[in-house]
CSV table of C-alpha atoms in Angstrom, one decimal:
chain,number,residue,atom,x,y,z
A,425,MET,CA,-194.5,138.7,19.8
A,426,LYS,CA,-196.9,140.0,22.1
A,427,TYR,CA,-200.2,138.0,20.5
A,428,SER,CA,-200.4,134.4,19.9
A,429,VAL,CA,-203.9,133.8,17.5
A,430,ILE,CA,-204.7,130.4,18.1
A,431,VAL,CA,-207.1,128.3,15.6
A,432,PRO,CA,-208.4,124.7,16.1
A,433,VAL,CA,-209.5,123.7,13.0
A,434,TYR,CA,-211.4,120.7,11.7
A,435,ASN,CA,-212.5,120.2,7.8
A,436,ARG,CA,-212.7,124.3,6.9
A,437,LEU,CA,-210.0,124.7,4.1
A,438,ASP,CA,-211.9,127.3,2.9
A,439,GLU,CA,-212.6,129.2,5.9
A,440,VAL,CA,-209.7,128.9,6.9
A,441,THR,CA,-208.2,130.7,3.8
A,442,GLU,CA,-210.5,133.6,4.3
A,443,LEU,CA,-209.2,134.1,8.0
A,444,LEU,CA,-205.4,134.1,7.1
A,445,GLU,CA,-205.9,136.2,4.3
A,446,SER,CA,-207.9,138.4,6.9
A,447,LEU,CA,-204.8,138.3,9.0
A,448,GLN,CA,-202.4,138.9,6.4
A,449,HIS,CA,-204.0,142.4,5.7
A,450,GLN,CA,-204.1,143.9,9.2
A,451,THR,CA,-202.7,147.2,10.2
A,452,LEU,CA,-200.6,146.6,12.5
A,453,LYS,CA,-198.4,143.9,11.7
A,454,ASP,CA,-195.3,141.9,13.2
A,455,CYS,CA,-197.5,142.1,16.6
A,456,PHE,CA,-198.7,138.1,16.4
A,457,GLU,CA,-197.9,134.5,15.5
A,458,VAL,CA,-200.9,132.3,14.0
A,459,ILE,CA,-201.3,128.7,15.5
A,460,LEU,CA,-203.1,126.5,13.5
A,461,VAL,CA,-204.3,123.6,15.1
A,462,GLU,CA,-206.0,120.7,13.0
A,463,ASP,CA,-207.8,118.0,15.1
A,464,GLY,CA,-207.3,115.2,12.7
A,465,SER,CA,-209.4,116.8,9.6
A,466,THR,CA,-209.7,114.6,6.4
A,467,ALA,CA,-209.7,117.7,4.3
A,468,PRO,CA,-206.4,119.4,5.9
A,469,CYS,CA,-205.5,123.5,5.4
A,470,ARG,CA,-201.5,122.7,5.3
A,471,SER,CA,-201.4,124.2,1.9
A,472,ALA,CA,-203.5,127.4,2.9
A,473,ALA,CA,-201.2,127.7,5.9
A,474,ASP,CA,-198.0,127.2,3.5
A,475,LYS,CA,-199.6,129.8,1.3
A,476,ALA,CA,-199.8,132.7,3.8
A,477,LEU,CA,-196.8,131.8,5.5
A,478,ALA,CA,-194.8,132.4,1.6
A,479,ASP,CA,-197.0,135.4,1.7
A,480,GLY,CA,-195.1,136.9,4.8
A,481,LEU,CA,-197.5,135.7,7.7
A,482,ASP,CA,-196.1,134.2,10.7
A,483,VAL,CA,-198.2,130.7,10.8
A,484,LYS,CA,-197.2,127.5,12.3
A,485,TYR,CA,-198.9,124.4,11.4
A,486,TYR,CA,-200.0,121.8,13.6
A,487,PHE,CA,-201.7,118.4,13.0
A,488,LYS,CA,-203.0,116.1,15.5
A,489,PRO,CA,-205.5,113.0,16.1
A,490,ASN,CA,-209.3,114.2,16.7
A,491,GLU,CA,-210.0,114.7,20.1
A,492,GLY,CA,-212.0,117.9,20.3
A,493,ARG,CA,-211.4,121.9,20.4
A,494,SER,CA,-210.9,122.4,23.4
A,495,ILE,CA,-208.0,120.1,23.5
A,496,ALA,CA,-206.8,121.7,20.2
A,497,ARG,CA,-206.7,125.0,21.8
A,498,ASN,CA,-204.8,123.8,24.6
A,499,TYR,CA,-202.3,121.9,22.5
A,500,GLY,CA,-201.8,125.7,20.7
A,501,MET,CA,-201.3,127.0,23.8
A,502,GLU,CA,-198.3,124.4,24.9
A,503,ARG,CA,-196.5,125.6,21.7
A,504,ALA,CA,-197.2,129.7,22.0
A,505,VAL,CA,-194.8,132.1,22.6
A,506,GLY,CA,-197.1,135.3,23.2
A,507,ASP,CA,-197.6,137.6,26.3
A,508,TYR,CA,-201.5,137.0,25.5
A,509,PHE,CA,-203.5,133.8,23.5
A,510,ILE,CA,-206.3,135.3,21.0
A,511,PHE,CA,-208.8,132.7,19.9
A,512,PHE,CA,-210.7,132.9,16.9
A,513,ASP,CA,-212.9,130.5,15.4
A,514,SER,CA,-212.1,129.1,11.9
A,515,ASP,CA,-215.2,130.6,10.3
A,516,CYS,CA,-214.2,133.9,11.3
A,517,VAL,CA,-213.0,137.0,9.1
A,518,ILE,CA,-210.9,139.5,11.1
A,519,PRO,CA,-211.1,143.2,10.3
A,520,PRO,CA,-208.2,144.8,9.0
A,521,ASP,CA,-207.4,147.3,12.4
A,522,TYR,CA,-208.9,144.6,14.7
A,523,PHE,CA,-205.1,144.3,16.5
A,524,GLU,CA,-204.4,147.8,16.5
A,525,ARG,CA,-208.2,148.5,18.2
A,526,VAL,CA,-206.8,145.8,20.8
A,527,ASP,CA,-203.4,146.7,21.2
A,528,ALA,CA,-204.7,150.3,22.2
A,529,ARG,CA,-206.9,149.1,24.3
A,530,LEU,CA,-204.6,146.9,26.2
A,531,ARG,CA,-202.4,149.6,26.1
A,532,ARG,CA,-205.0,152.4,27.8
A,533,GLU,CA,-206.6,149.8,30.3
A,534,PRO,CA,-204.3,146.3,30.8
A,535,LEU,CA,-207.3,143.4,30.9
A,536,ASP,CA,-206.3,140.1,32.2
A,537,CYS,CA,-209.0,138.8,30.0
A,538,PHE,CA,-210.7,140.4,27.5
A,539,GLY,CA,-213.4,139.8,24.3
A,540,GLY,CA,-215.2,141.7,21.5
A,541,PRO,CA,-218.9,141.3,19.8
A,542,ASP,CA,-219.3,139.3,16.1
A,543,ALA,CA,-220.6,140.8,13.4
A,544,ALA,CA,-221.6,139.8,9.8
A,545,HIS,CA,-219.7,141.0,6.8
A,546,ASP,CA,-220.9,142.2,3.6
A,547,SER,CA,-220.3,139.2,1.8
A,548,PHE,CA,-222.0,136.8,3.9
A,549,THR,CA,-225.3,135.4,2.8
A,550,THR,CA,-228.6,136.8,3.7
A,551,THR,CA,-229.4,133.4,6.1
A,552,GLN,CA,-226.0,134.1,7.8
A,553,LYS,CA,-226.8,137.8,8.5
A,554,ALA,CA,-230.5,136.9,9.9
A,555,ILE,CA,-228.7,134.3,12.2
A,556,ASN,CA,-226.2,136.6,13.1
A,557,TYR,CA,-228.7,139.4,14.0
A,558,THR,CA,-230.7,136.7,15.9
A,559,MET,CA,-227.6,135.9,18.0
A,560,THR,CA,-226.6,139.4,19.0
A,561,SER,CA,-230.2,141.3,19.1
A,562,PHE,CA,-231.5,141.8,22.6
A,563,LEU,CA,-235.2,140.6,21.4
A,564,THR,CA,-233.5,137.3,21.5
A,565,THR,CA,-230.4,136.7,23.7
A,566,GLY,CA,-230.7,139.5,26.2
A,567,GLY,CA,-227.7,141.2,24.9
A,568,ILE,CA,-225.5,139.1,26.5
A,569,ARG,CA,-223.0,138.5,23.2
A,570,GLY,CA,-221.3,141.5,23.5
A,571,GLY,CA,-224.3,143.8,23.0
A,572,ALA,CA,-224.7,147.4,24.1
A,573,VAL,CA,-227.4,146.6,26.5
A,574,SER,CA,-227.1,143.6,28.5
A,575,MET,CA,-228.9,141.5,31.1
A,576,GLU,CA,-226.0,139.6,32.3
A,577,LYS,CA,-221.8,140.4,33.2
A,578,PHE,CA,-219.7,140.2,29.5
A,579,THR,CA,-218.4,137.0,28.9
A,580,PRO,CA,-216.3,136.6,26.4
A,581,ARG,CA,-216.5,133.8,23.3
A,582,THR,CA,-213.8,131.9,21.8
A,583,PHE,CA,-214.7,133.3,18.4
A,584,ASN,CA,-213.0,136.7,19.5
A,585,MET,CA,-211.6,136.0,23.1
A,586,GLY,CA,-208.1,136.7,24.5
A,587,PHE,CA,-206.3,136.2,27.9
A,588,SER,CA,-203.3,136.6,29.5
A,589,ARG,CA,-200.0,133.9,29.3
A,590,ARG,CA,-200.8,134.3,33.4
A,591,VAL,CA,-204.0,133.6,33.3
A,592,TYR,CA,-203.3,130.1,31.8
A,593,GLN,CA,-200.0,129.2,34.1
A,594,GLN,CA,-203.2,129.8,37.0
A,595,VAL,CA,-206.1,128.9,35.6
A,596,GLY,CA,-205.3,126.1,33.4
A,597,GLY,CA,-206.2,125.2,29.4
A,598,PHE,CA,-210.1,124.8,28.2
A,599,ARG,CA,-212.1,121.8,29.3
A,600,GLU,CA,-213.6,119.5,26.4
A,601,MET,CA,-217.2,120.1,27.1
A,602,PHE,CA,-220.2,122.5,25.6
A,603,SER,CA,-219.8,125.5,26.3
A,604,GLU,CA,-216.2,125.5,27.6
A,605,ASP,CA,-215.9,129.2,27.1
A,606,ILE,CA,-217.9,129.8,29.1
A,607,ASP,CA,-216.8,127.7,31.8
A,608,MET,CA,-212.9,129.1,31.0
A,609,SER,CA,-214.3,132.8,31.5
A,610,THR,CA,-215.9,131.6,35.0
A,611,ARG,CA,-212.9,130.0,36.1
A,612,ILE,CA,-210.9,133.0,35.2
A,613,ARG,CA,-213.6,135.5,37.1
A,614,GLN,CA,-213.4,133.1,40.0
A,615,GLY,CA,-209.2,133.1,40.0
A,616,GLY,CA,-209.6,137.0,40.6
A,617,PHE,CA,-208.6,138.4,37.0
A,618,SER,CA,-210.4,141.0,35.4
A,619,ILE,CA,-212.2,140.7,32.4
A,620,GLY,CA,-213.4,143.4,29.7
A,621,LEU,CA,-215.4,143.8,26.5
A,622,ILE,CA,-213.0,145.6,23.6
A,623,ARG,CA,-216.9,146.9,22.1
A,624,GLU,CA,-214.7,148.3,19.2
A,625,ALA,CA,-212.6,145.2,18.1
A,626,PRO,CA,-215.5,142.7,16.5
A,627,VAL,CA,-215.0,140.0,14.2
A,628,TRP,CA,-216.9,139.1,11.6
A,629,HIS,CA,-218.5,135.5,12.3
A,630,LYS,CA,-220.2,133.4,9.3
A,631,ARG,CA,-221.9,131.1,11.8
A,632,ARG,CA,-223.8,128.0,10.9
A,633,VAL,CA,-225.0,128.4,6.6
A,634,ASP,CA,-228.4,126.7,6.9
A,635,PHE,CA,-231.3,126.3,9.5
A,636,ARG,CA,-231.0,123.0,10.3
A,637,LYS,CA,-227.2,123.1,11.7
A,638,PHE,CA,-228.2,126.7,13.2
A,639,PHE,CA,-230.8,124.6,15.6
A,640,ARG,CA,-228.7,121.7,16.4
A,641,GLN,CA,-226.1,124.3,17.9
A,642,VAL,CA,-228.2,126.1,19.8
A,643,HIS,CA,-230.0,123.0,20.8
A,644,VAL,CA,-226.7,122.1,22.3
A,645,PHE,CA,-226.2,125.5,23.9
A,646,GLY,CA,-229.5,125.0,25.7
A,647,MET,CA,-228.4,121.7,27.4
A,648,SER,CA,-225.0,122.8,28.2
A,649,ARG,CA,-226.3,126.0,30.6
A,650,ILE,CA,-227.8,123.2,32.8
A,651,THR,CA,-224.0,121.5,32.7
A,652,LEU,CA,-222.9,124.7,33.5
A,653,LYS,CA,-225.4,125.2,36.5
A,654,LEU,CA,-224.0,121.8,38.0
A,655,LEU,CA,-220.6,123.2,37.5
A,656,TYR,CA,-221.1,126.3,38.9
A,657,PRO,CA,-224.5,126.6,41.3
A,658,GLY,CA,-224.7,130.4,41.3
A,659,SER,CA,-224.1,130.6,37.4
A,660,LEU,CA,-227.9,130.3,36.4
A,661,LYS,CA,-229.1,133.9,35.6
A,662,VAL,CA,-233.3,134.8,34.9
A,663,VAL,CA,-231.3,135.8,31.3
A,664,HIS,CA,-230.4,131.8,30.9
A,665,THR,CA,-234.1,130.7,31.7
A,666,LEU,CA,-235.9,133.1,29.1
A,667,PRO,CA,-235.7,130.9,25.7
A,668,ALA,CA,-237.5,128.2,27.8
A,669,ILE,CA,-240.2,130.6,29.2
A,670,ALA,CA,-240.9,131.7,25.8
A,671,VAL,CA,-240.9,128.2,24.4
A,672,LEU,CA,-243.7,127.1,26.5
A,673,MET,CA,-245.4,130.8,26.8
A,674,ALA,CA,-245.8,130.2,23.1
A,675,MET,CA,-246.9,126.4,23.4
A,676,ALA,CA,-249.3,127.7,25.7
A,677,LEU,CA,-250.4,130.9,23.5
A,678,VAL,CA,-251.0,128.2,20.6
A,679,VAL,CA,-253.0,125.9,22.0
A,680,ALA,CA,-255.1,128.4,23.9
A,681,GLY,CA,-255.7,130.4,20.5
A,682,CYS,CA,-256.8,127.2,18.6
A,683,ALA,CA,-259.3,125.9,21.9
A,684,LEU,CA,-260.5,129.5,23.1
A,685,SER,CA,-259.9,132.8,21.1
A,686,TRP,CA,-257.6,133.7,18.4
A,687,TRP,CA,-257.0,136.8,20.7
A,688,PHE,CA,-254.0,134.7,22.6
A,689,PHE,CA,-251.9,134.9,19.2
A,690,VAL,CA,-251.8,138.4,19.3
A,691,PRO,CA,-248.7,138.2,21.7
A,692,LEU,CA,-246.6,136.3,19.4
A,693,ALA,CA,-247.9,138.2,16.2
A,694,LEU,CA,-246.5,141.4,17.9
A,695,TYR,CA,-243.3,139.7,19.3
A,696,LEU,CA,-242.6,138.4,15.5
A,697,ILE,CA,-243.3,142.0,14.3
A,698,ALA,CA,-240.9,143.6,16.4
A,699,LEU,CA,-238.1,141.1,15.2
A,700,PHE,CA,-238.9,142.2,12.0
A,701,VAL,CA,-238.8,145.7,12.6
A,702,GLY,CA,-235.4,145.3,14.7
A,703,ALA,CA,-233.8,143.4,12.1
A,704,LEU,CA,-234.8,145.8,9.3
A,705,ILE,CA,-233.3,148.5,11.4
A,706,SER,CA,-230.5,147.0,12.0
A,707,THR,CA,-229.9,145.4,8.6
A,708,HIS,CA,-231.5,147.9,6.2
A,709,SER,CA,-233.1,144.7,4.3
A,710,VAL,CA,-236.5,143.3,4.2
A,711,VAL,CA,-235.1,140.1,3.1
A,712,ILE,CA,-232.9,139.4,5.7
A,713,ALA,CA,-235.7,140.8,8.2
A,714,LEU,CA,-237.7,138.2,7.0
A,715,LYS,CA,-235.5,135.4,7.4
A,716,ALA,CA,-234.8,136.8,11.0
A,717,ILE,CA,-238.7,135.6,11.9
A,718,PRO,CA,-237.6,131.8,11.7
A,719,ALA,CA,-234.2,132.5,12.6
A,720,ALA,CA,-235.3,133.7,15.9
A,721,ILE,CA,-238.0,131.1,16.3
A,722,ILE,CA,-235.4,128.2,15.9
A,723,GLN,CA,-232.7,130.1,17.8
A,724,LEU,CA,-235.4,130.5,20.8
A,725,GLY,CA,-237.2,127.4,20.4
A,726,GLY,CA,-233.8,125.2,20.1
A,727,TYR,CA,-232.0,127.1,23.0
A,728,GLY,CA,-235.3,126.5,25.2
A,729,SER,CA,-235.9,122.9,24.0
A,730,GLY,CA,-232.7,122.2,24.8
A,731,PHE,CA,-232.5,123.5,28.2
A,732,ILE,CA,-236.0,122.0,29.2
A,733,LYS,CA,-234.8,118.5,28.0
A,734,ALA,CA,-231.4,119.2,30.2
A,735,TYR,CA,-233.0,120.3,33.3
A,736,PHE,CA,-235.9,117.7,33.0
A,737,LEU,CA,-232.8,114.7,32.8
A,738,LYS,CA,-230.3,116.1,35.1
A,739,ILE,CA,-232.1,118.1,37.1
A,740,ILE,CA,-235.5,116.6,37.9
A,741,LEU,CA,-235.1,112.9,36.8
A,742,GLY,CA,-230.8,113.0,37.8
A,743,ARG,CA,-229.9,111.1,34.8
A,744,GLY,CA,-227.3,111.9,32.2
A,745,ARG,CA,-224.2,113.4,33.5
A,746,ASP,CA,-224.2,113.0,37.5
A,747,ILE,CA,-223.1,115.6,39.6
A,748,ASP,CA,-220.1,113.8,40.9
A,749,GLU,CA,-219.1,113.7,37.5
A,750,GLU,CA,-219.4,117.3,37.1
A,751,ILE,CA,-217.1,117.8,40.2
A,752,GLN,CA,-214.7,116.2,38.5
A,753,LEU,CA,-214.9,117.9,35.7
A,754,ARG,CA,-215.3,120.8,37.1
A,755,LYS,CA,-211.4,119.8,38.8
A,756,GLY,CA,-210.3,119.4,35.5
A,757,LYS,CA,-209.9,115.3,36.1
């Protein structure tokens, strides 16, 4: 067994069913096991695991009390037998040639840690596709999620991430915190291990199904970036501050537009037009391109406001999680 696929699950029966079905149709078979760690769900997915096992997929199902996705991933690694651990989110669908592509790349270029991009499947809703565009577009994220053009070093995320058993033995498991995958990738890089993007091995990632949940998600992402800054003082890059800068600039332009001249609305209008055109070219859908506009506003506004809030509370006021606690977290205590 070369690969151990580890998936934390919390009340995602329907999505896990799709994930397991996609793993059953891999072109490279018998090279991986699947470890489902049910993290105290009230709607368990054991039935989906049993069906996949009966259909020939090597699935191991575990149920444990609810403690968080990082602890669930660590629980899975403790029971895994593979040389590599691969992590998917439960709302992912895996293309049939995923393992064939990953295996070919690792044989050609051994990597200690790797990740791939995410994309939208044809079956996804237009809202999901719009959110996927905004989360992967250079115009909104700076290409930091595995895009063709990026403003920082590639950082694997746990919707599509893998690392060797040797990495786990030296670096340890995930910490129970927001942006735990960025923290893990940072520790792996600091440990001197190689990290690479396998661009040809994406996953289809459903993400949030509505804009309200999407806002809550990206707001937490923005707040967690300050936590990461406290853990790793040199980790904060210019690209991470751009959503916050965009929020402040947009507020200033709106105020100036209302108080002084409508010309101040022009930069905002041009940016939204660029978003629409970019989404239209990428998705070939007017509906998705139109939905990409509110999705981008939510993505930038949610992340930017979370970043500003956490910066003000934790950096300026020194409230919330203090630096001593962050240091203990960094040590894994």
